[in-house]
Amino acid sequence: MQVDAEFTDAFVRDGYAISRGLFSEDECQRFADYFTSMVERGGDGWAEGAVDPTHPDPLKRYPRLLQPHRGDDVAFGFMIDPRLKEHLTAAAGAEPFAVQTMVYFKPPGARGQNLHQDNMYLLVQPGTCLAAWLALDDCDEENGCMMLVPQTKDLPIMCQVETPGLDKEQWGNIETPLPPGVQPVPALMKRGDVLFFNGSVIHGSFMNRSNRFRRTLIGHYIVAEAKQVAKYYFPVFRMDGSIVDSGIEESKTGGPCGTYGEDAVVLSGSFKTWEAAH
Ligand SMILES: O=C(O)CCC(=O)C(=O)O
């Protein structure tokens, strides 16, 4: 498959790019039905926490599914889909390795995801991680589409800040601050579009204020030159589905994080890894 030069140019320029209509309506309907049935019958062991069908919080009725590819063929097939492989390879310049799948349901009324950088969790070194975010429903600002922050593709991991009250609309009270003068932009997507972005890009999503679901199937990858990734992401897979059993070690620490100085980002504090915090 030939990857559009416009896609690659946009990814290299911005650290993110959307490939329109990469998956068909039918494929998306099948994924949406398959994973919605999975969570509605209890998550098959992949749900984050117990599924509580009567809970007032929509995210407890429809929690996200984490790492279903570790036992589910549909999720595994998505993760190593050749269309994703081609786009990721074009974007990163070399074929990456696959480490994660996730399904978000984001039903009506669900809170969004705080602004963050994915490499704060994956801790890929050297290089970064990559995400492929497939829209299983049309996404817009009303149902809480992804929000991307321009000019953040080369940032180090930034120190997160407390924002009291954020958890009314998002998952918690801590978020990655925006560079001075820069605002997040909405990623307006149709079902079947795939958003690709690197692990430095600050992104998140706001509340779903519509009466529509906003479901997504996500794959996470690490660049070819990576030598370390956080423990949670093992096993690491090649894009042909085989396991990588040497050459990539566990990242151990959080290390320094950045703050916005007068003219440049200053590396100062240190952040706690997700694994250390849980
Ligand atoms: O789908 C969302 O709202 C957030 C997803 C996200 O932050 C991610 O894939 O890293």
PDB file of C-alpha atoms and ligand atoms in Angstrom:
ATOM      1  CA  MET A   1       0.000   0.000   0.000  1.00  0.00           C
ATOM      2  CA  GLN A   2       1.286   3.429  -0.986  1.00  0.00           C
ATOM      3  CA  VAL A   3       1.171   5.921   1.881  1.00  0.00           C
ATOM      4  CA  ASP A   4       0.148   9.392   0.822  1.00  0.00           C
ATOM      5  CA  ALA A   5       3.086  11.841   0.791  1.00  0.00           C
ATOM      6  CA  GLU A   6       0.794  14.469   2.330  1.00  0.00           C
ATOM      7  CA  PHE A   7       0.263  12.187   5.333  1.00  0.00           C
ATOM      8  CA  THR A   8       3.994  11.635   5.857  1.00  0.00           C
ATOM      9  CA  ASP A   9       4.804  15.340   5.403  1.00  0.00           C
ATOM     10  CA  ALA A  10       2.148  16.305   7.962  1.00  0.00           C
ATOM     11  CA  PHE A  11       3.414  13.741  10.473  1.00  0.00           C
ATOM     12  CA  VAL A  12       7.029  14.874  10.084  1.00  0.00           C
ATOM     13  CA  ARG A  13       5.969  18.540  10.423  1.00  0.00           C
ATOM     14  CA  ASP A  14       3.489  18.226  13.316  1.00  0.00           C
ATOM     15  CA  GLY A  15       4.160  14.883  15.029  1.00  0.00           C
ATOM     16  CA  TYR A  16       0.590  13.865  14.166  1.00  0.00           C
ATOM     17  CA  ALA A  17      -1.467  13.215  11.040  1.00  0.00           C
ATOM     18  CA  ILE A  18      -4.802  11.660  10.083  1.00  0.00           C
ATOM     19  CA  SER A  19      -5.206   9.019   7.384  1.00  0.00           C
ATOM     20  CA  ARG A  20      -8.794   9.389   6.158  1.00  0.00           C
ATOM     21  CA  GLY A  21     -10.946   6.299   5.511  1.00  0.00           C
ATOM     22  CA  LEU A  22      -8.140   3.831   6.229  1.00  0.00           C
ATOM     23  CA  PHE A  23     -10.668   1.317   7.598  1.00  0.00           C
ATOM     24  CA  SER A  24     -14.092   0.717   6.027  1.00  0.00           C
ATOM     25  CA  GLU A  25     -17.496   1.435   7.594  1.00  0.00           C
ATOM     26  CA  ASP A  26     -18.132  -2.323   7.779  1.00  0.00           C
ATOM     27  CA  GLU A  27     -14.870  -3.077   9.557  1.00  0.00           C
ATOM     28  CA  CYS A  28     -15.542  -0.316  12.075  1.00  0.00           C
ATOM     29  CA  GLN A  29     -19.100  -1.554  12.670  1.00  0.00           C
ATOM     30  CA  ARG A  30     -17.741  -5.059  13.299  1.00  0.00           C
ATOM     31  CA  PHE A  31     -15.058  -3.777  15.708  1.00  0.00           C
ATOM     32  CA  ALA A  32     -17.588  -1.561  17.504  1.00  0.00           C
ATOM     33  CA  ASP A  33     -20.132  -4.395  17.896  1.00  0.00           C
ATOM     34  CA  TYR A  34     -17.460  -6.904  18.925  1.00  0.00           C
ATOM     35  CA  PHE A  35     -15.840  -4.820  21.657  1.00  0.00           C
ATOM     36  CA  THR A  36     -19.120  -3.297  22.886  1.00  0.00           C
ATOM     37  CA  SER A  37     -20.501  -6.833  23.389  1.00  0.00           C
ATOM     38  CA  MET A  38     -17.247  -7.739  25.138  1.00  0.00           C
ATOM     39  CA  VAL A  39     -17.518  -4.935  27.704  1.00  0.00           C
ATOM     40  CA  GLU A  40     -21.260  -5.473  28.159  1.00  0.00           C
ATOM     41  CA  ARG A  41     -20.644  -9.109  29.150  1.00  0.00           C
ATOM     42  CA  GLY A  42     -17.981  -8.034  31.689  1.00  0.00           C
ATOM     43  CA  GLY A  43     -14.900  -7.334  29.567  1.00  0.00           C
ATOM     44  CA  ASP A  44     -13.483 -10.906  29.213  1.00  0.00           C
ATOM     45  CA  GLY A  45     -10.739  -9.937  31.700  1.00  0.00           C
ATOM     46  CA  TRP A  46      -9.572  -6.838  29.789  1.00  0.00           C
ATOM     47  CA  ALA A  47     -11.702  -4.131  31.444  1.00  0.00           C
ATOM     48  CA  GLU A  48      -9.991  -1.597  33.688  1.00  0.00           C
ATOM     49  CA  GLY A  49     -11.758  -2.415  36.966  1.00  0.00           C
ATOM     50  CA  ALA A  50     -15.090  -4.169  37.276  1.00  0.00           C
ATOM     51  CA  VAL A  51     -17.830  -3.406  34.768  1.00  0.00           C
ATOM     52  CA  ASP A  52     -20.801  -2.076  36.757  1.00  0.00           C
ATOM     53  CA  PRO A  53     -23.806  -1.808  34.396  1.00  0.00           C
ATOM     54  CA  THR A  54     -25.879   0.267  36.840  1.00  0.00           C
ATOM     55  CA  HIS A  55     -23.184   2.701  38.036  1.00  0.00           C
ATOM     56  CA  PRO A  56     -24.029   6.434  37.619  1.00  0.00           C
ATOM     57  CA  ASP A  57     -20.549   7.092  36.163  1.00  0.00           C
ATOM     58  CA  PRO A  58     -20.634   6.145  32.441  1.00  0.00           C
ATOM     59  CA  LEU A  59     -16.926   5.189  32.663  1.00  0.00           C
ATOM     60  CA  LYS A  60     -17.777   2.522  35.263  1.00  0.00           C
ATOM     61  CA  ARG A  61     -20.519   1.145  33.017  1.00  0.00           C
ATOM     62  CA  TYR A  62     -18.162   1.182  30.040  1.00  0.00           C
ATOM     63  CA  PRO A  63     -14.572   1.136  31.351  1.00  0.00           C
ATOM     64  CA  ARG A  64     -11.804   1.014  28.801  1.00  0.00           C
ATOM     65  CA  LEU A  65     -10.344  -2.335  27.750  1.00  0.00           C
ATOM     66  CA  LEU A  66      -6.591  -2.627  28.254  1.00  0.00           C
ATOM     67  CA  GLN A  67      -4.240  -4.952  26.353  1.00  0.00           C
ATOM     68  CA  PRO A  68      -6.945  -7.209  24.803  1.00  0.00           C
ATOM     69  CA  HIS A  69      -4.438  -8.307  22.105  1.00  0.00           C
ATOM     70  CA  ARG A  70      -2.783 -10.473  24.764  1.00  0.00           C
ATOM     71  CA  GLY A  71      -5.639 -12.969  24.415  1.00  0.00           C
ATOM     72  CA  ASP A  72      -8.005 -11.758  21.744  1.00  0.00           C
ATOM     73  CA  ASP A  73      -7.342 -12.373  18.042  1.00  0.00           C
ATOM     74  CA  VAL A  74      -9.441  -9.463  16.793  1.00  0.00           C
ATOM     75  CA  ALA A  75      -7.453  -6.976  18.883  1.00  0.00           C
ATOM     76  CA  PHE A  76      -4.190  -8.653  17.894  1.00  0.00           C
ATOM     77  CA  GLY A  77      -5.096  -8.519  14.197  1.00  0.00           C
ATOM     78  CA  PHE A  78      -5.864  -4.819  14.498  1.00  0.00           C
ATOM     79  CA  MET A  79      -2.583  -4.084  16.281  1.00  0.00           C
ATOM     80  CA  ILE A  80      -0.470  -5.553  13.459  1.00  0.00           C
ATOM     81  CA  ASP A  81      -2.771  -4.598  10.577  1.00  0.00           C
ATOM     82  CA  PRO A  82      -0.650  -3.992   7.425  1.00  0.00           C
ATOM     83  CA  ARG A  83      -2.284  -0.578   6.854  1.00  0.00           C
ATOM     84  CA  LEU A  84      -1.140   0.560  10.285  1.00  0.00           C
ATOM     85  CA  LYS A  85       2.299  -0.939   9.697  1.00  0.00           C
ATOM     86  CA  GLU A  86       2.720   0.982   6.413  1.00  0.00           C
ATOM     87  CA  HIS A  87       1.626   4.290   7.923  1.00  0.00           C
ATOM     88  CA  LEU A  88       3.705   3.897  11.081  1.00  0.00           C
ATOM     89  CA  THR A  89       6.745   2.952   9.010  1.00  0.00           C
ATOM     90  CA  ALA A  90       6.284   5.952   6.736  1.00  0.00           C
ATOM     91  CA  ALA A  91       5.767   8.254   9.722  1.00  0.00           C
ATOM     92  CA  ALA A  92       8.724   7.005  11.785  1.00  0.00           C
ATOM     93  CA  GLY A  93      11.065   6.092   8.919  1.00  0.00           C
ATOM     94  CA  ALA A  94      11.428   2.434  10.017  1.00  0.00           C
ATOM     95  CA  GLU A  95       9.098  -0.376  11.031  1.00  0.00           C
ATOM     96  CA  PRO A  96       8.147  -0.071  14.724  1.00  0.00           C
ATOM     97  CA  PHE A  97       7.304  -2.720  17.346  1.00  0.00           C
ATOM     98  CA  ALA A  98       3.810  -3.162  18.815  1.00  0.00           C
ATOM     99  CA  VAL A  99       3.212  -3.052  22.582  1.00  0.00           C
ATOM    100  CA  GLN A 100      -0.357  -2.105  23.438  1.00  0.00           C
ATOM    101  CA  THR A 101      -4.019  -2.110  22.491  1.00  0.00           C
ATOM    102  CA  MET A 102      -6.856  -0.209  24.142  1.00  0.00           C
ATOM    103  CA  VAL A 103     -10.558   0.300  23.505  1.00  0.00           C
ATOM    104  CA  TYR A 104     -12.318   3.426  24.763  1.00  0.00           C
ATOM    105  CA  PHE A 105     -16.138   3.555  24.685  1.00  0.00           C
ATOM    106  CA  LYS A 106     -16.745   7.108  25.932  1.00  0.00           C
ATOM    107  CA  PRO A 107     -20.532   6.860  26.216  1.00  0.00           C
ATOM    108  CA  PRO A 108     -22.766   9.953  26.440  1.00  0.00           C
ATOM    109  CA  GLY A 109     -21.894  11.966  29.551  1.00  0.00           C
ATOM    110  CA  ALA A 110     -18.461  10.330  29.994  1.00  0.00           C
ATOM    111  CA  ARG A 111     -15.541  12.430  31.178  1.00  0.00           C
ATOM    112  CA  GLY A 112     -12.530  12.975  28.923  1.00  0.00           C
ATOM    113  CA  GLN A 113      -8.852  12.180  29.228  1.00  0.00           C
ATOM    114  CA  ASN A 114      -6.546  14.763  30.824  1.00  0.00           C
ATOM    115  CA  LEU A 115      -3.896  16.343  28.595  1.00  0.00           C
ATOM    116  CA  HIS A 116      -0.792  14.145  28.613  1.00  0.00           C
ATOM    117  CA  GLN A 117       2.115  12.781  26.584  1.00  0.00           C
ATOM    118  CA  ASP A 118       2.113   9.040  25.926  1.00  0.00           C
ATOM    119  CA  ASN A 119       5.844   8.619  26.432  1.00  0.00           C
ATOM    120  CA  MET A 120       5.345   9.579  30.068  1.00  0.00           C
ATOM    121  CA  TYR A 121       3.781   6.114  30.415  1.00  0.00           C
ATOM    122  CA  LEU A 122       5.720   4.057  27.881  1.00  0.00           C
ATOM    123  CA  LEU A 123       9.131   5.575  28.741  1.00  0.00           C
ATOM    124  CA  VAL A 124      10.604   4.592  25.409  1.00  0.00           C
ATOM    125  CA  GLN A 125      14.316   5.341  25.047  1.00  0.00           C
ATOM    126  CA  PRO A 126      15.923   6.232  22.782  1.00  0.00           C
ATOM    127  CA  GLY A 127      13.212   7.671  20.567  1.00  0.00           C
ATOM    128  CA  THR A 128       9.544   7.609  21.401  1.00  0.00           C
ATOM    129  CA  CYS A 129       6.272   5.757  21.125  1.00  0.00           C
ATOM    130  CA  LEU A 130       3.633   6.074  18.427  1.00  0.00           C
ATOM    131  CA  ALA A 131      -0.151   5.742  18.571  1.00  0.00           C
ATOM    132  CA  ALA A 132      -2.662   4.645  15.940  1.00  0.00           C
ATOM    133  CA  TRP A 133      -6.122   5.819  17.041  1.00  0.00           C
ATOM    134  CA  LEU A 134      -8.973   4.400  14.922  1.00  0.00           C
ATOM    135  CA  ALA A 135     -12.314   6.225  15.145  1.00  0.00           C
ATOM    136  CA  LEU A 136     -15.095   3.634  15.465  1.00  0.00           C
ATOM    137  CA  ASP A 137     -17.673   6.460  15.537  1.00  0.00           C
ATOM    138  CA  ASP A 138     -17.642   9.919  14.008  1.00  0.00           C
ATOM    139  CA  CYS A 139     -15.920  12.269  16.475  1.00  0.00           C
ATOM    140  CA  ASP A 140     -16.454  15.969  16.970  1.00  0.00           C
ATOM    141  CA  GLU A 141     -16.220  18.489  19.776  1.00  0.00           C
ATOM    142  CA  GLU A 142     -19.691  17.563  21.042  1.00  0.00           C
ATOM    143  CA  ASN A 143     -18.870  13.893  21.698  1.00  0.00           C
ATOM    144  CA  GLY A 144     -15.349  14.569  22.948  1.00  0.00           C
ATOM    145  CA  CYS A 145     -13.015  14.111  19.988  1.00  0.00           C
ATOM    146  CA  MET A 146      -9.269  13.972  20.459  1.00  0.00           C
ATOM    147  CA  MET A 147      -7.582  17.320  21.093  1.00  0.00           C
ATOM    148  CA  LEU A 148      -3.991  17.780  19.906  1.00  0.00           C
ATOM    149  CA  VAL A 149      -1.556  20.476  20.897  1.00  0.00           C
ATOM    150  CA  PRO A 150       0.471  21.886  17.984  1.00  0.00           C
ATOM    151  CA  GLN A 151       4.199  22.538  18.350  1.00  0.00           C
ATOM    152  CA  THR A 152       4.689  19.796  20.940  1.00  0.00           C
ATOM    153  CA  LYS A 153       6.146  17.004  18.775  1.00  0.00           C
ATOM    154  CA  ASP A 154       9.706  17.463  20.038  1.00  0.00           C
ATOM    155  CA  LEU A 155       9.032  18.243  23.702  1.00  0.00           C
ATOM    156  CA  PRO A 156      10.687  16.167  26.419  1.00  0.00           C
ATOM    157  CA  ILE A 157       8.332  14.727  29.023  1.00  0.00           C
ATOM    158  CA  MET A 158       6.865  17.793  30.716  1.00  0.00           C
ATOM    159  CA  CYS A 159       6.231  17.991  34.469  1.00  0.00           C
ATOM    160  CA  GLN A 160       2.491  17.627  35.067  1.00  0.00           C
ATOM    161  CA  VAL A 161       0.590  20.142  37.184  1.00  0.00           C
ATOM    162  CA  GLU A 162      -2.373  19.925  39.579  1.00  0.00           C
ATOM    163  CA  THR A 163      -5.519  21.570  38.228  1.00  0.00           C
ATOM    164  CA  PRO A 164      -8.186  21.441  40.982  1.00  0.00           C
ATOM    165  CA  GLY A 165     -11.682  20.650  39.720  1.00  0.00           C
ATOM    166  CA  LEU A 166     -10.479  19.081  36.466  1.00  0.00           C
ATOM    167  CA  ASP A 167     -11.881  15.699  37.511  1.00  0.00           C
ATOM    168  CA  LYS A 168     -15.468  16.919  37.041  1.00  0.00           C
ATOM    169  CA  GLU A 169     -14.889  16.812  33.277  1.00  0.00           C
ATOM    170  CA  GLN A 170     -11.781  14.647  32.959  1.00  0.00           C
ATOM    171  CA  TRP A 171     -10.203  11.620  34.633  1.00  0.00           C
ATOM    172  CA  GLY A 172      -8.162  13.329  37.338  1.00  0.00           C
ATOM    173  CA  ASN A 173      -6.741  16.589  38.620  1.00  0.00           C
ATOM    174  CA  ILE A 174      -3.340  16.409  37.028  1.00  0.00           C
ATOM    175  CA  GLU A 175      -2.398  17.379  33.479  1.00  0.00           C
ATOM    176  CA  THR A 176       0.434  18.370  31.169  1.00  0.00           C
ATOM    177  CA  PRO A 177       0.621  22.169  30.822  1.00  0.00           C
ATOM    178  CA  LEU A 178       0.375  23.852  27.412  1.00  0.00           C
ATOM    179  CA  PRO A 179       3.267  25.792  25.893  1.00  0.00           C
ATOM    180  CA  PRO A 180       2.702  29.560  26.260  1.00  0.00           C
ATOM    181  CA  GLY A 181       0.263  30.872  23.632  1.00  0.00           C
ATOM    182  CA  VAL A 182      -0.645  27.460  22.198  1.00  0.00           C
ATOM    183  CA  GLN A 183      -4.121  25.911  22.364  1.00  0.00           C
ATOM    184  CA  PRO A 184      -5.306  22.339  21.662  1.00  0.00           C
ATOM    185  CA  VAL A 185      -7.006  21.805  18.300  1.00  0.00           C
ATOM    186  CA  PRO A 186      -9.856  19.312  17.743  1.00  0.00           C
ATOM    187  CA  ALA A 187      -9.215  16.241  15.578  1.00  0.00           C
ATOM    188  CA  LEU A 188     -12.525  16.020  13.694  1.00  0.00           C
ATOM    189  CA  MET A 189     -12.752  12.480  12.377  1.00  0.00           C
ATOM    190  CA  LYS A 190     -15.148  10.164  10.587  1.00  0.00           C
ATOM    191  CA  ARG A 191     -15.538   6.508  11.439  1.00  0.00           C
ATOM    192  CA  GLY A 192     -12.652   4.678   9.721  1.00  0.00           C
ATOM    193  CA  ASP A 193     -10.149   7.559   9.946  1.00  0.00           C
ATOM    194  CA  VAL A 194      -6.932   6.837  11.861  1.00  0.00           C
ATOM    195  CA  LEU A 195      -5.024   9.473  13.808  1.00  0.00           C
ATOM    196  CA  PHE A 196      -1.305   8.767  14.236  1.00  0.00           C
ATOM    197  CA  PHE A 197       0.806  10.708  16.753  1.00  0.00           C
ATOM    198  CA  ASN A 198       4.115  10.468  18.533  1.00  0.00           C
ATOM    199  CA  GLY A 199       4.774  10.119  22.262  1.00  0.00           C
ATOM    200  CA  SER A 200       5.711  13.775  22.813  1.00  0.00           C
ATOM    201  CA  VAL A 201       2.544  15.321  21.362  1.00  0.00           C
ATOM    202  CA  ILE A 202       0.341  16.676  24.164  1.00  0.00           C
ATOM    203  CA  HIS A 203      -3.188  15.405  23.682  1.00  0.00           C
ATOM    204  CA  GLY A 204      -6.381  14.490  25.520  1.00  0.00           C
ATOM    205  CA  SER A 205     -10.122  14.817  25.125  1.00  0.00           C
ATOM    206  CA  PHE A 206     -13.022  16.654  26.741  1.00  0.00           C
ATOM    207  CA  MET A 207     -16.352  15.390  28.035  1.00  0.00           C
ATOM    208  CA  ASN A 208     -18.883  13.675  25.779  1.00  0.00           C
ATOM    209  CA  ARG A 209     -21.791  16.158  25.858  1.00  0.00           C
ATOM    210  CA  SER A 210     -23.755  14.403  23.102  1.00  0.00           C
ATOM    211  CA  ASN A 211     -26.133  11.456  23.121  1.00  0.00           C
ATOM    212  CA  ARG A 212     -23.698   9.441  20.926  1.00  0.00           C
ATOM    213  CA  PHE A 213     -20.921   7.037  21.886  1.00  0.00           C
ATOM    214  CA  ARG A 214     -17.364   7.919  20.842  1.00  0.00           C
ATOM    215  CA  ARG A 215     -15.639   4.554  20.563  1.00  0.00           C
ATOM    216  CA  THR A 216     -12.034   4.077  19.515  1.00  0.00           C
ATOM    217  CA  LEU A 217      -9.594   1.227  19.033  1.00  0.00           C
ATOM    218  CA  ILE A 218      -5.990   2.190  19.736  1.00  0.00           C
ATOM    219  CA  GLY A 219      -2.623   0.568  19.058  1.00  0.00           C
ATOM    220  CA  HIS A 220       0.625   1.735  20.660  1.00  0.00           C
ATOM    221  CA  TYR A 221       4.063   1.140  19.176  1.00  0.00           C
ATOM    222  CA  ILE A 222       7.693   1.884  19.921  1.00  0.00           C
ATOM    223  CA  VAL A 223      10.173   3.095  17.324  1.00  0.00           C
ATOM    224  CA  ALA A 224      12.645   0.668  15.735  1.00  0.00           C
ATOM    225  CA  GLU A 225      15.674   2.125  17.540  1.00  0.00           C
ATOM    226  CA  ALA A 226      14.101   1.796  21.026  1.00  0.00           C
ATOM    227  CA  LYS A 227      16.189  -0.078  23.571  1.00  0.00           C
ATOM    228  CA  GLN A 228      13.889   0.421  26.581  1.00  0.00           C
ATOM    229  CA  VAL A 229      10.172   0.509  27.375  1.00  0.00           C
ATOM    230  CA  ALA A 230       8.288   0.370  30.701  1.00  0.00           C
ATOM    231  CA  LYS A 231       7.613  -3.071  32.175  1.00  0.00           C
ATOM    232  CA  TYR A 232       3.844  -2.981  31.627  1.00  0.00           C
ATOM    233  CA  TYR A 233       4.323  -3.035  27.833  1.00  0.00           C
ATOM    234  CA  PHE A 234       6.010  -6.426  27.561  1.00  0.00           C
ATOM    235  CA  PRO A 235       5.803  -8.612  25.548  1.00  0.00           C
ATOM    236  CA  VAL A 236       6.955  -6.506  22.615  1.00  0.00           C
ATOM    237  CA  PHE A 237       5.796  -7.749  19.190  1.00  0.00           C
ATOM    238  CA  ARG A 238       7.141  -7.343  15.691  1.00  0.00           C
ATOM    239  CA  MET A 239       4.627  -6.227  13.111  1.00  0.00           C
ATOM    240  CA  ASP A 240       4.533  -9.810  11.756  1.00  0.00           C
ATOM    241  CA  GLY A 241       3.128 -10.922  15.138  1.00  0.00           C
ATOM    242  CA  SER A 242       6.277 -12.612  16.463  1.00  0.00           C
ATOM    243  CA  ILE A 243       7.631 -11.769  19.936  1.00  0.00           C
ATOM    244  CA  VAL A 244      10.860  -9.787  20.367  1.00  0.00           C
ATOM    245  CA  ASP A 245      12.751 -11.675  23.046  1.00  0.00           C
ATOM    246  CA  SER A 246      16.021  -9.785  23.188  1.00  0.00           C
ATOM    247  CA  GLY A 247      17.425  -6.291  22.698  1.00  0.00           C
ATOM    248  CA  ILE A 248      14.717  -4.320  24.507  1.00  0.00           C
ATOM    249  CA  GLU A 249      14.986  -3.857  28.280  1.00  0.00           C
ATOM    250  CA  GLU A 250      12.667  -2.432  30.949  1.00  0.00           C
ATOM    251  CA  SER A 251      12.931   1.325  31.569  1.00  0.00           C
ATOM    252  CA  LYS A 252      13.489   1.763  35.272  1.00  0.00           C
ATOM    253  CA  THR A 253      12.934   5.357  36.299  1.00  0.00           C
ATOM    254  CA  GLY A 254      10.928   8.462  35.583  1.00  0.00           C
ATOM    255  CA  GLY A 255      13.842  10.890  35.400  1.00  0.00           C
ATOM    256  CA  PRO A 256      13.753  14.648  34.810  1.00  0.00           C
ATOM    257  CA  CYS A 257      10.807  16.497  33.295  1.00  0.00           C
ATOM    258  CA  GLY A 258      10.483  19.838  31.541  1.00  0.00           C
ATOM    259  CA  THR A 259       9.028  23.218  32.438  1.00  0.00           C
ATOM    260  CA  TYR A 260       8.503  26.146  30.062  1.00  0.00           C
ATOM    261  CA  GLY A 261      11.312  28.681  30.582  1.00  0.00           C
ATOM    262  CA  GLU A 262      11.580  32.165  29.030  1.00  0.00           C
ATOM    263  CA  ASP A 263      12.935  30.994  25.694  1.00  0.00           C
ATOM    264  CA  ALA A 264      13.215  27.237  25.949  1.00  0.00           C
ATOM    265  CA  VAL A 265      12.082  24.197  27.879  1.00  0.00           C
ATOM    266  CA  VAL A 266      14.120  23.674  31.036  1.00  0.00           C
ATOM    267  CA  LEU A 267      14.655  20.169  32.407  1.00  0.00           C
ATOM    268  CA  SER A 268      14.195  20.310  36.151  1.00  0.00           C
ATOM    269  CA  GLY A 269      11.954  18.236  38.390  1.00  0.00           C
ATOM    270  CA  SER A 270      11.384  14.549  38.189  1.00  0.00           C
ATOM    271  CA  PHE A 271       8.202  12.692  37.418  1.00  0.00           C
ATOM    272  CA  LYS A 272       6.892   9.491  38.928  1.00  0.00           C
ATOM    273  CA  THR A 273       6.294   6.704  36.455  1.00  0.00           C
ATOM    274  CA  TRP A 274       2.782   5.361  36.041  1.00  0.00           C
ATOM    275  CA  GLU A 275       3.989   2.022  37.376  1.00  0.00           C
ATOM    276  CA  ALA A 276       5.521   3.667  40.463  1.00  0.00           C
ATOM    277  CA  ALA A 277       2.307   5.600  41.102  1.00  0.00           C
ATOM    278  CA  HIS A 278       0.040   2.486  40.892  1.00  0.00           C
TER     279      HIS A 278
HETATM  280  O1  LIG B   1      -9.465   8.611  23.374  1.00  0.00           O
HETATM  281  C1  LIG B   1      -9.230   9.457  24.239  1.00  0.00           C
HETATM  282  O2  LIG B   1     -10.070  10.240  24.638  1.00  0.00           O
HETATM  283  C2  LIG B   1      -7.845   9.554  24.798  1.00  0.00           C
HETATM  284  C3  LIG B   1      -6.904   8.572  24.203  1.00  0.00           C
HETATM  285  C4  LIG B   1      -5.510   8.840  24.590  1.00  0.00           C
HETATM  286  O3  LIG B   1      -5.211   9.747  25.300  1.00  0.00           O
HETATM  287  C5  LIG B   1      -4.430   8.020  24.099  1.00  0.00           C
HETATM  288  O4  LIG B   1      -4.655   7.143  23.254  1.00  0.00           O
HETATM  289  O5  LIG B   1      -3.283   8.223  24.537  1.00  0.00           O
END
